[in-house]
Coordinates of N, CA and C in Angstrom, one line a residue:
R533 N 22.9 -5.0 -13.9 CA 24.2 -4.5 -14.2 C 25.1 -4.8 -13.1
E534 N 25.9 -5.8 -13.2 CA 26.7 -6.4 -12.0 C 27.8 -5.3 -11.5
N535 N 28.2 -4.5 -12.4 CA 29.5 -3.7 -11.9 C 29.2 -2.2 -12.0
L536 N 28.2 -1.7 -11.4 CA 28.0 -0.4 -11.2 C 29.0 0.2 -10.4
E537 N 29.4 1.5 -10.6 CA 30.3 2.1 -9.6 C 29.9 2.0 -8.3
E538 N 30.8 1.6 -7.3 CA 30.4 1.4 -5.9 C 30.5 2.7 -5.1
V539 N 31.0 3.7 -5.7 CA 31.3 5.0 -5.1 C 29.9 5.7 -4.9
S540 N 28.9 5.4 -5.7 CA 27.6 6.0 -5.5 C 26.5 5.0 -5.6
A541 N 25.5 5.0 -4.6 CA 24.5 4.1 -4.5 C 23.4 4.3 -5.5
L542 N 22.7 3.3 -5.9 CA 21.6 3.3 -6.9 C 20.4 3.1 -6.1
K543 N 19.3 4.0 -6.3 CA 18.0 3.8 -5.6 C 17.2 2.7 -6.3
I544 N 16.7 1.9 -5.6 CA 15.8 0.8 -6.2 C 14.5 0.9 -5.4
R545 N 13.3 0.7 -6.2 CA 12.0 0.6 -5.7 C 11.5 -0.9 -6.0
I546 N 11.1 -1.6 -5.0 CA 10.6 -2.9 -5.2 C 9.0 -3.0 -4.8
K547 N 8.3 -3.4 -5.8 CA 6.9 -3.6 -5.4 C 6.6 -5.1 -5.2
F548 N 5.7 -5.2 -4.1 CA 5.5 -6.5 -3.6 C 4.1 -6.8 -3.1
A549 N 3.7 -8.1 -3.1 CA 2.5 -8.6 -2.6 C 2.5 -9.1 -1.2
K550 N 1.6 -8.9 -0.4 CA 1.5 -9.6 0.9 C 0.2 -10.2 1.1
E551 N 0.0 -11.5 0.9 CA -1.2 -12.1 1.0 C -1.2 -13.5 1.8
G552 N -2.5 -14.0 2.0 CA -2.7 -15.2 2.8 C -2.3 -15.0 4.3
T553 N -1.6 -16.0 4.9 CA -1.4 -15.8 6.3 C -0.5 -14.7 6.6
M554 N 0.3 -14.2 5.7 CA 1.3 -13.2 5.8 C 0.7 -11.9 6.2
K555 N -0.7 -11.7 5.8 CA -1.4 -10.4 6.3 C -1.5 -10.2 7.8
F556 N -1.2 -11.3 8.5 CA -1.2 -11.1 10.0 C 0.1 -10.8 10.6
I557 N 1.0 -10.6 9.7 CA 2.3 -10.2 10.2 C 2.5 -8.7 10.3
G558 N 3.0 -8.2 11.4 CA 3.1 -6.7 11.6 C 4.1 -6.0 10.9
H559 N 4.2 -4.7 10.8 CA 5.1 -4.0 9.9 C 6.5 -4.2 10.4
L560 N 6.8 -4.2 11.8 CA 8.3 -4.4 12.2 C 8.8 -5.7 11.8
D561 N 7.9 -6.7 11.9 CA 8.4 -8.1 11.4 C 8.6 -8.1 9.9
I562 N 7.7 -7.4 9.3 CA 8.0 -7.3 7.8 C 9.3 -6.8 7.3
M563 N 9.7 -5.7 8.1 CA 10.9 -5.0 7.9 C 12.1 -6.1 8.2
R564 N 12.0 -6.7 9.3 CA 13.1 -7.7 9.6 C 13.2 -8.9 8.6
Y565 N 11.9 -9.2 8.1 CA 11.9 -10.3 7.0 C 12.6 -9.8 5.8
F566 N 12.3 -8.6 5.5 CA 13.0 -8.0 4.2 C 14.5 -7.9 4.4
Q567 N 14.9 -7.6 5.5 CA 16.3 -7.5 5.8 C 17.0 -9.0 5.5
K568 N 16.4 -9.8 6.0 CA 16.9 -11.3 5.9 C 16.8 -11.7 4.4
V569 N 15.7 -11.3 3.7 CA 15.7 -11.6 2.3 C 16.7 -11.1 1.5
M570 N 17.1 -9.8 1.8 CA 18.1 -9.0 1.1 C 19.5 -9.7 1.2
R571 N 19.7 -10.3 2.5 CA 21.0 -11.0 2.6 C 21.0 -12.4 1.9
R572 N 19.9 -13.1 2.0 CA 19.8 -14.4 1.4 C 19.8 -14.3 -0.1
A573 N 19.3 -13.3 -0.7 CA 19.2 -13.1 -2.1 C 20.6 -12.5 -2.7
D574 N 21.5 -12.2 -1.7 CA 22.7 -11.6 -2.1 C 22.6 -10.3 -2.8
V575 N 21.6 -9.4 -2.3 CA 21.3 -8.0 -2.8 C 22.5 -7.2 -2.2
D576 N 23.2 -6.4 -3.1 CA 24.3 -5.6 -2.7 C 23.9 -4.4 -2.1
I577 N 23.1 -4.5 -1.0 CA 22.4 -3.3 -0.4 C 23.3 -2.5 0.4
R578 N 23.1 -1.2 0.5 CA 24.0 -0.3 1.1 C 23.5 -0.2 2.6
Y579 N 24.5 -0.1 3.5 CA 24.3 0.1 4.9 C 24.6 1.4 5.4
S580 N 24.0 1.8 6.5 CA 24.3 3.0 7.0 C 25.8 3.1 7.6
E581 N 26.2 4.2 8.0 CA 27.6 4.2 8.6 C 27.3 4.5 10.2
G582 N 28.4 4.3 10.9 CA 28.2 4.5 12.4 C 28.4 3.2 13.1
F583 N 28.1 3.3 14.4 CA 28.4 2.3 15.3 C 27.5 1.0 15.0
S584 N 26.3 1.2 14.7 CA 25.4 0.1 14.5 C 24.7 0.2 13.1
P585 N 25.5 -0.2 12.0 CA 25.0 -0.1 10.6 C 23.8 -0.9 10.4
H586 N 22.8 -0.3 9.6 CA 21.7 -1.0 9.2 C 21.4 -0.9 7.7
Q587 N 20.5 -1.7 7.2 CA 20.3 -1.7 5.6 C 19.4 -0.3 5.4
I588 N 19.9 0.4 4.3 CA 19.0 1.4 3.8 C 17.7 1.0 3.2
M589 N 16.6 1.3 3.9 CA 15.4 0.6 3.6 C 14.2 1.4 4.1
S590 N 13.2 1.8 3.2 CA 12.1 2.6 3.5 C 10.9 2.1 2.9
F591 N 9.9 1.7 3.7 CA 8.6 1.3 3.1 C 7.6 2.5 3.0
A592 N 6.7 2.3 2.0 CA 5.7 3.3 1.7 C 4.4 2.9 2.4
A593 N 3.9 3.8 3.2 CA 2.5 3.6 3.9 C 2.3 2.2 4.3
P594 N 3.0 1.7 5.4 CA 2.9 0.3 5.9 C 1.5 -0.1 6.1
L595 N 1.2 -1.3 5.7 CA -0.2 -1.7 5.7 C -0.5 -2.3 7.1
G596 N -1.9 -2.1 7.4 CA -2.3 -2.5 8.8 C -2.4 -4.2 8.8
V597 N -2.3 -4.7 10.0 CA -2.4 -6.1 10.2 C -3.8 -6.5 9.8
G598 N -3.8 -7.7 9.0 CA -5.1 -8.2 8.6 C -5.5 -7.9 7.2
L599 N -4.8 -6.9 6.6 CA -5.1 -6.4 5.2 C -4.1 -7.1 4.2
E600 N -4.6 -7.6 3.1 CA -3.9 -8.1 2.0 C -3.5 -7.0 1.1
S601 N -2.5 -7.4 0.3 CA -2.1 -6.3 -0.8 C -1.4 -6.8 -2.0
R602 N -1.6 -6.2 -3.1 CA -0.9 -6.4 -4.3 C -0.1 -5.3 -4.8
G603 N -0.1 -4.3 -3.8 CA 0.6 -3.0 -4.3 C 1.4 -2.3 -3.1
E604 N 2.4 -3.2 -2.5 CA 3.2 -2.7 -1.4 C 4.5 -2.2 -2.0
Y605 N 5.1 -1.2 -1.4 CA 6.4 -0.7 -1.9 C 7.6 -0.6 -0.9
V606 N 8.8 -0.9 -1.2 CA 9.9 -0.7 -0.4 C 11.0 -0.2 -1.1
D607 N 11.6 1.0 -0.7 CA 12.9 1.5 -1.4 C 14.1 1.1 -0.7
I608 N 15.1 0.7 -1.5 CA 16.4 0.4 -1.0 C 17.5 1.1 -1.8
E609 N 18.7 1.1 -1.3 CA 19.8 1.6 -2.0 C 20.9 0.5 -2.2
V610 N 21.4 0.3 -3.4 CA 22.3 -0.9 -3.7 C 23.6 -0.2 -4.2
L611 N 24.7 -0.9 -4.0 CA 26.0 -0.5 -4.3 C 26.3 -1.1 -5.9
S612 N 25.6 -2.2 -6.2 CA 25.7 -2.9 -7.5 C 24.4 -3.7 -7.6
T613 N 24.0 -3.9 -8.9 CA 22.8 -4.7 -9.1 C 22.9 -5.5 -10.4
D614 N 22.2 -6.6 -10.5 CA 21.9 -7.3 -11.8 C 20.6 -6.7 -12.5
F615 N 20.3 -7.3 -13.6 CA 19.2 -6.9 -14.3 C 17.7 -7.0 -13.5
S616 N 16.8 -6.3 -13.7 CA 15.6 -6.4 -12.9 C 15.1 -7.8 -12.8
K617 N 14.9 -8.5 -14.0 CA 14.4 -9.8 -14.0 C 15.1 -10.8 -13.2
E618 N 16.6 -10.6 -13.2 CA 17.3 -11.6 -12.5 C 17.1 -11.2 -10.9
M619 N 17.2 -10.0 -10.5 CA 17.0 -9.6 -9.2 C 15.6 -10.1 -8.6
L620 N 14.5 -10.0 -9.5 CA 13.3 -10.4 -9.0 C 13.3 -12.0 -8.7
R621 N 14.0 -12.7 -9.6 CA 14.1 -14.2 -9.5 C 14.9 -14.6 -8.2
R622 N 16.1 -13.9 -7.9 CA 16.8 -14.1 -6.7 C 16.0 -13.7 -5.4
I623 N 15.2 -12.6 -5.4 CA 14.5 -12.2 -4.3 C 13.3 -13.2 -4.1
N624 N 12.6 -13.6 -5.1 CA 11.4 -14.4 -4.9 C 11.8 -15.9 -4.5
E625 N 13.0 -16.3 -4.9 CA 13.5 -17.6 -4.5 C 13.7 -17.7 -3.0
N626 N 13.7 -16.5 -2.3 CA 14.0 -16.5 -0.9 C 12.7 -16.0 -0.2
M627 N 11.6 -15.7 -0.9 CA 10.3 -15.4 -0.2 C 9.6 -16.6 0.2
V628 N 8.7 -16.3 1.2 CA 7.8 -17.4 1.8 C 6.5 -17.3 1.0
E629 N 5.7 -18.3 1.1 CA 4.3 -18.2 0.6 C 3.5 -17.1 1.1
G630 N 2.9 -16.4 0.2 CA 2.2 -15.1 0.6 C 2.9 -13.9 0.4
M631 N 4.2 -14.0 0.2 CA 5.0 -12.8 -0.2 C 5.6 -12.9 -1.7
E632 N 5.5 -12.0 -2.5 CA 6.1 -12.0 -3.8 C 6.6 -10.7 -4.3
A633 N 7.8 -10.5 -4.8 CA 8.2 -9.2 -5.3 C 7.7 -9.2 -6.8
L634 N 7.1 -8.0 -7.1 CA 6.4 -7.9 -8.4 C 7.2 -7.1 -9.5
S635 N 8.0 -6.1 -9.0 CA 8.7 -5.2 -9.8 C 10.0 -4.8 -9.0
Y636 N 11.1 -4.4 -9.8 CA 12.4 -4.0 -9.3 C 12.8 -2.9 -10.2
K637 N 12.7 -1.7 -9.8 CA 13.1 -0.6 -10.6 C 14.0 0.4 -10.2
A638 N 14.9 0.8 -11.0 CA 15.8 1.8 -10.7 C 15.2 3.3 -10.6
L639 N 15.5 4.1 -9.7 CA 14.9 5.4 -9.5 C 15.9 6.5 -9.9
P640 N 15.4 7.6 -10.4 CA 16.4 8.7 -10.7 C 17.0 9.2 -9.4
D641 N 18.1 9.9 -9.5 CA 18.8 10.2 -8.3 C 17.9 11.2 -7.5
D642 N 17.1 12.0 -8.1 CA 16.4 13.1 -7.3 C 15.0 12.6 -6.9
A643 N 14.8 11.2 -7.0 CA 13.5 10.7 -6.6 C 13.3 10.8 -5.1
G644 N 12.1 11.2 -4.6 CA 11.8 11.2 -3.2 C 11.6 9.8 -2.7
N645 N 11.7 9.4 -1.4 CA 11.5 8.1 -1.0 C 10.1 7.8 -1.0
A646 N 9.7 6.5 -1.1 CA 8.3 6.0 -1.2 C 7.5 6.5 -0.2
M647 N 7.9 6.5 1.1 CA 7.1 7.0 2.2 C 6.6 8.4 2.0
S648 N 7.5 9.2 1.6 CA 7.1 10.7 1.5 C 6.2 11.0 0.3
L649 N 6.2 10.2 -0.7 CA 5.4 10.4 -1.9 C 3.9 10.0 -1.8
V650 N 3.7 9.0 -1.0 CA 2.3 8.4 -1.0 C 1.2 9.5 -0.7
A651 N 0.3 9.4 -1.7 CA -0.8 10.4 -1.6 C -2.2 9.7 -1.7
A652 N -2.3 8.5 -2.2 CA -3.6 7.8 -2.4 C -3.4 6.3 -2.6
A653 N -4.5 5.6 -2.5 CA -4.4 4.1 -2.6 C -5.7 3.5 -3.1
D654 N -5.6 2.5 -3.8 CA -6.8 1.7 -4.3 C -7.0 0.5 -3.3
Y655 N -8.2 0.3 -3.1 CA -8.7 -0.9 -2.3 C -9.9 -1.7 -2.9
E656 N -9.9 -2.9 -2.7 CA -11.1 -3.7 -3.0 C -11.6 -4.2 -1.6
V657 N -13.0 -3.9 -1.2 CA -13.5 -4.4 0.0 C -14.6 -5.4 -0.3
R658 N -14.6 -6.5 0.4 CA -15.6 -7.5 0.3 C -16.3 -7.8 1.7
F659 N -17.3 -8.4 1.8 CA -18.0 -8.7 3.1 C -17.7 -10.2 3.4
R660 N -17.3 -10.6 4.7 CA -17.1 -11.9 5.0 C -18.5 -12.7 4.9
E661 N -18.5 -13.9 4.7 CA -19.8 -14.6 4.7 C -20.4 -14.5 6.0
G662 N -21.7 -14.3 6.0 CA -22.4 -14.2 7.2 C -22.5 -12.7 7.8
Y663 N -21.8 -11.8 7.1 CA -21.7 -10.4 7.5 C -22.2 -9.5 6.6
E664 N -22.9 -10.0 5.5 CA -23.4 -9.2 4.3 C -24.5 -8.2 4.8
P665 N -24.7 -7.1 4.1 CA -25.9 -6.3 4.5 C -27.2 -7.1 4.3
A666 N -28.3 -6.6 5.1 CA -29.5 -7.3 5.0 C -30.1 -7.3 3.6
D667 N -29.9 -6.1 2.8 CA -30.4 -6.0 1.5 C -29.1 -5.6 0.6
P668 N -28.4 -6.5 0.1 CA -27.1 -6.3 -0.5 C -27.3 -5.4 -1.6
D669 N -28.4 -5.6 -2.5 CA -28.6 -4.7 -3.8 C -28.8 -3.4 -3.3
S670 N -29.7 -3.0 -2.4 CA -30.0 -1.6 -2.0 C -28.6 -1.1 -1.3
F671 N -27.9 -1.8 -0.6 CA -26.6 -1.4 0.0 C -25.7 -0.9 -1.2
F672 N -25.5 -1.6 -2.2 CA -24.6 -1.3 -3.2 C -25.1 -0.2 -4.1
D673 N -26.5 -0.3 -4.4 CA -27.1 0.8 -5.3 C -27.1 2.3 -4.6
G674 N -26.9 2.3 -3.3 CA -26.9 3.5 -2.7 C -25.6 4.3 -2.6
I675 N -24.5 3.8 -3.1 CA -23.2 4.4 -3.0 C -23.2 5.8 -3.8
P676 N -23.8 5.9 -5.0 CA -23.7 7.2 -5.6 C -24.4 8.4 -4.8
A677 N -25.5 8.1 -4.2 CA -26.1 9.1 -3.4 C -25.3 9.5 -2.1
F678 N -24.6 8.5 -1.6 CA -23.7 8.7 -0.5 C -22.6 9.8 -0.8
L679 N -22.0 9.7 -2.0 CA -21.0 10.4 -2.5 C -21.4 11.8 -2.9
E680 N -22.8 12.1 -3.1 CA -23.3 13.3 -3.5 C -23.2 14.3 -2.3
Q681 N -23.1 13.8 -1.2 CA -23.0 14.7 0.1 C -21.8 15.6 -0.1
E682 N -21.9 16.9 0.4 CA -20.6 17.7 0.5 C -19.8 17.4 1.7
E683 N -20.5 16.9 2.7 CA -19.7 16.5 3.9 C -20.2 15.1 4.4
I684 N -19.0 14.4 4.7 CA -19.3 13.1 5.5 C -18.4 13.2 6.6
V685 N -19.1 13.4 7.8 CA -18.3 13.6 8.9 C -18.2 12.4 9.9
I686 N -17.1 12.0 10.3 CA -16.9 10.9 11.3 C -16.1 11.5 12.4
V687 N -16.2 10.6 13.6 CA -15.3 11.0 14.7 C -14.1 10.2 14.7
K688 N -13.0 10.9 14.8 CA -11.6 10.2 14.6 C -11.0 10.2 15.9
K689 N -10.3 9.2 16.4 CA -9.6 9.1 17.6 C -8.1 9.5 17.4
T690 N -7.7 10.4 18.2 CA -6.3 10.9 18.1 C -5.7 10.8 19.5
K691 N -4.4 11.1 19.6 CA -3.7 11.1 20.9 C -4.2 12.1 21.8
K692 N -4.9 13.2 21.3 CA -5.4 14.2 22.2 C -6.9 13.9 22.5
G693 N -7.5 12.9 22.0 CA -8.8 12.6 22.3 C -9.6 12.3 20.9
E694 N -10.8 12.8 20.8 CA -11.6 12.6 19.7 C -11.9 14.0 18.9
R695 N -12.0 13.9 17.6 CA -12.4 15.2 16.9 C -13.2 14.7 15.6
E696 N -14.1 15.6 15.2 CA -14.9 15.4 13.9 C -14.0 15.8 12.7
V697 N -14.1 14.8 11.7 CA -13.4 15.1 10.5 C -14.4 14.9 9.3
N698 N -14.2 15.8 8.3 CA -15.0 15.6 7.1 C -14.1 14.8 6.1
I699 N -14.4 13.6 6.0 CA -13.7 12.7 5.1 C -14.1 12.8 3.6
R700 N -15.2 13.5 3.1 CA -15.6 13.5 1.8 C -14.5 13.9 0.8
P701 N -13.6 15.0 1.2 CA -12.6 15.4 0.3 C -11.5 14.2 0.1
Q702 N -11.4 13.3 1.1 CA -10.4 12.2 1.0 C -10.8 11.1 0.2
I703 N -12.2 11.0 -0.3 CA -12.7 9.9 -0.9 C -12.7 10.3 -2.4
Y704 N -11.7 9.8 -3.2 CA -11.7 10.2 -4.6 C -12.4 9.3 -5.5
R705 N -12.7 8.1 -5.2 CA -13.6 7.2 -6.0 C -14.2 6.2 -5.0
M706 N -15.4 5.9 -5.4 CA -16.0 4.7 -4.5 C -17.1 4.2 -5.4
E707 N -17.1 3.0 -5.7 CA -18.1 2.3 -6.7 C -18.3 0.9 -6.4
A708 N -19.5 0.4 -6.7 CA -19.9 -1.0 -6.6 C -19.4 -1.6 -7.9
R709 N -18.8 -2.9 -7.7 CA -18.3 -3.6 -8.7 C -19.0 -5.0 -8.7
P710 N -18.8 -5.8 -9.8 CA -19.5 -7.1 -9.8 C -19.1 -8.1 -8.6
D711 N -20.1 -8.9 -8.3 CA -19.8 -10.0 -7.1 C -19.7 -9.2 -5.8
H712 N -20.4 -8.1 -5.7 CA -20.6 -7.4 -4.3 C -19.2 -7.0 -3.9
V713 N -18.3 -6.4 -4.8 CA -17.2 -5.8 -4.5 C -17.3 -4.4 -4.4
I714 N -16.7 -3.6 -3.4 CA -16.6 -2.2 -3.4 C -15.2 -1.8 -3.7
F715 N -15.0 -0.9 -4.7 CA -13.7 -0.3 -5.0 C -13.6 1.1 -4.4
L716 N -12.4 1.3 -3.8 CA -12.2 2.7 -3.2 C -10.9 3.2 -3.6
Q717 N -10.9 4.5 -3.9 CA -9.6 5.3 -4.0 C -9.7 6.3 -3.1
I718 N -8.7 6.3 -2.0 CA -8.9 7.2 -1.0 C -7.4 7.8 -0.6
A719 N -7.4 8.8 0.1 CA -6.3 9.5 0.6 C -5.4 8.6 1.5
T720 N -4.1 8.5 1.3 CA -3.3 7.6 2.1 C -2.0 8.5 2.2
G721 N -1.3 8.3 3.4 CA -0.1 9.0 3.5 C 0.0 9.8 4.8
S722 N 1.1 10.6 4.8 CA 1.3 11.4 6.0 C 0.4 12.6 6.1
A723 N 0.0 13.2 5.0 CA -0.9 14.5 4.9 C -2.2 14.2 5.2
A724 N -2.8 13.1 4.7 CA -4.1 12.5 5.1 C -4.2 11.1 4.9
N725 N -4.7 10.4 6.0 CA -4.6 8.8 5.8 C -6.1 8.4 6.2
L726 N -6.8 8.0 5.3 CA -8.2 7.5 5.4 C -8.3 5.9 5.3
K727 N -8.8 5.3 6.2 CA -8.9 3.8 6.1 C -10.2 3.4 5.5
P728 N -10.1 2.4 4.7 CA -11.3 1.8 4.0 C -12.4 1.5 5.0
D729 N -12.0 0.9 6.1 CA -13.0 0.5 7.1 C -13.9 1.7 7.6
A730 N -13.2 2.9 7.8 CA -13.8 4.2 8.2 C -15.0 4.5 7.2
V731 N -14.5 4.4 5.9 CA -15.5 4.9 4.7 C -16.7 3.9 4.8
L732 N -16.4 2.6 4.9 CA -17.6 1.6 4.8 C -18.5 1.9 6.0
R733 N -17.9 2.1 7.2 CA -18.8 2.2 8.4 C -19.5 3.5 8.3
A734 N -18.9 4.6 7.8 CA -19.8 5.8 7.7 C -20.8 5.7 6.8
Y735 N -20.6 4.9 5.6 CA -21.6 4.6 4.7 C -22.8 3.9 5.3
A736 N -22.5 2.8 6.1 CA -23.5 2.0 6.7 C -24.3 2.8 7.6
E737 N -23.5 3.6 8.4 CA -24.2 4.5 9.5 C -25.3 5.4 8.8
S738 N -24.9 6.0 7.6 CA -25.7 6.9 6.9 C -27.0 6.2 6.5
R739 N -27.0 4.9 6.4 CA -28.1 4.2 6.1 C -28.9 3.5 7.3
G740 N -28.4 4.0 8.4 CA -29.0 3.4 9.7 C -28.6 2.0 9.8
E741 N -27.4 1.5 9.4 CA -26.9 0.1 9.7 C -25.7 0.1 10.3
T742 N -25.4 -1.0 10.9 CA -24.1 -1.1 11.7 C -23.4 -2.3 11.0
L743 N -22.0 -2.3 10.8 CA -21.2 -3.3 10.3 C -20.6 -4.1 11.5
G744 N -20.6 -5.4 11.4 CA -19.9 -6.2 12.5 C -18.5 -5.8 12.5
E745 N -17.8 -6.1 13.6 CA -16.4 -5.8 13.9 C -15.5 -6.5 12.8
F746 N -15.9 -7.7 12.4 CA -15.1 -8.4 11.4 C -15.7 -8.6 10.1
A747 N -16.6 -7.6 9.7 CA -17.5 -7.7 8.5 C -16.7 -7.6 7.3
L748 N -15.5 -6.9 7.2 CA -15.0 -6.5 6.0 C -13.7 -7.3 5.7
M749 N -13.4 -7.6 4.5 CA -12.1 -8.1 4.0 C -11.5 -7.1 3.0
V750 N -10.4 -6.6 3.3 CA -9.9 -5.5 2.6 C -8.6 -5.8 1.8
T751 N -8.4 -5.6 0.6 CA -7.2 -5.9 -0.2 C -6.7 -4.5 -0.7
R752 N -5.5 -4.1 -0.5 CA -4.9 -2.9 -1.2 C -4.4 -3.3 -2.5
L753 N -4.8 -2.6 -3.6 CA -4.5 -2.9 -5.0 C -3.2 -2.1 -5.4
E754 N -3.1 -0.8 -5.0 CA -2.2 0.0 -5.5 C -1.9 1.3 -4.7
V755 N -0.7 1.7 -4.7 CA -0.4 3.0 -4.1 C 0.1 4.1 -5.0
Y756 N -0.3 5.3 -4.8 CA 0.1 6.4 -5.8 C 0.7 7.6 -5.2
A757 N 1.6 8.2 -6.0 CA 2.1 9.6 -5.8 C 1.1 10.5 -6.5
D758 N 1.1 11.9 -6.2 CA 0.3 12.8 -6.7 C 1.1 13.9 -7.5
K759 N 1.1 13.9 -8.8 CA 1.8 14.7 -9.6 C 1.0 16.0 -9.9
G760 N -0.2 16.2 -9.4 CA -1.1 17.3 -9.6 C -1.1 18.3 -8.4
T761 N -2.2 18.8 -8.2 CA -2.5 19.8 -7.2 C -3.6 19.3 -6.4
E762 N -3.9 20.0 -5.2 CA -5.1 19.6 -4.4 C -6.4 19.7 -5.1
E763 N -6.4 20.8 -6.1 CA -7.7 20.9 -6.8 C -7.8 20.0 -8.1
S764 N -6.7 19.6 -8.6 CA -6.6 18.7 -9.7 C -5.6 17.6 -9.5
H765 N -6.0 16.4 -9.0 CA -5.0 15.3 -8.7 C -4.5 14.8 -10.0
Q766 N -3.4 14.2 -9.9 CA -3.0 13.5 -11.1 C -2.1 12.3 -10.5
F767 N -2.8 11.3 -10.1 CA -2.1 10.1 -9.5 C -1.3 9.3 -10.4
V768 N -0.2 8.8 -10.0 CA 0.7 7.9 -10.7 C 1.2 6.9 -9.8
T769 N 1.3 5.7 -10.2 CA 1.8 4.6 -9.4 C 3.2 4.9 -9.1
L770 N 3.6 4.2 -7.9 CA 5.0 4.5 -7.4 C 6.0 3.8 -8.3
D771 N 5.6 2.7 -8.7 CA 6.6 2.0 -9.7 C 6.7 2.6 -11.1
S772 N 5.7 3.5 -11.4 CA 5.9 4.1 -12.8 C 7.0 5.2 -12.8
L773 N 7.4 5.6 -11.5 CA 8.5 6.6 -11.4 C 9.8 6.0 -11.5
G774 N 10.0 4.8 -11.7 CA 11.3 4.1 -12.0 C 11.3 3.4 -13.3
E775 N 12.5 2.8 -13.5 CA 12.6 2.1 -15.0 C 13.3 0.7 -14.6
D776 N 12.7 -0.4 -15.5 CA 13.3 -1.6 -15.4 C 14.9 -1.5 -15.8
I777 N 15.7 -2.4 -15.1 CA 17.0 -2.4 -15.5 C 17.3 -3.6 -16.4
E778 N 17.7 -3.3 -17.7 CA 17.8 -4.3 -18.7 C 19.2 -4.5 -19.4

């Protein structure tokens, strides 16, 4: 819609992938990269007011360096926009290899920003060649018994030192999949933030095994908001909260 009223900004949520060599780019550089893409794609993005205006842009649960993803999100505000399909074409024309915009959706006015909504995320975890468990079949078959524990305690490093944390309530799903892939759905966000690496290392330690420092290859698949309660989660994808512009 090329001629939306300029007096009010429209909230847009963009889902994107970060793969290949781009997984080694840190979050601050990804932010700068997106700012350049918005300019080059001629996105009519809104700028903040004041002495040093900057693009209105907010990322959901920034990804750690070295992790790939098919489920990253950034929220922006625009003064005008074309249809979703056209905006995706323009944005992707200005993306480098390893970066791809997957959806471009308008959000309702009362939508919270992506960063504040994040409650959970899906991951796929694989072992690097040469780092596989000594007995892969036994390792993968043992996952259900691991999840039967009421407590899974790890030592977490904080700014104030170290403390023990029970991560079992933060593991929503963990299962073995074909080709020795482990699927995880775990707590992510400001309230609780569990890393896939921590879960796999806790599992290995419960078996008396130790994983090498670079044993795991992690891909984030999706990020969710929670429309339910702590007792009964109702996870919905962040892009399902918006609608395509057609």
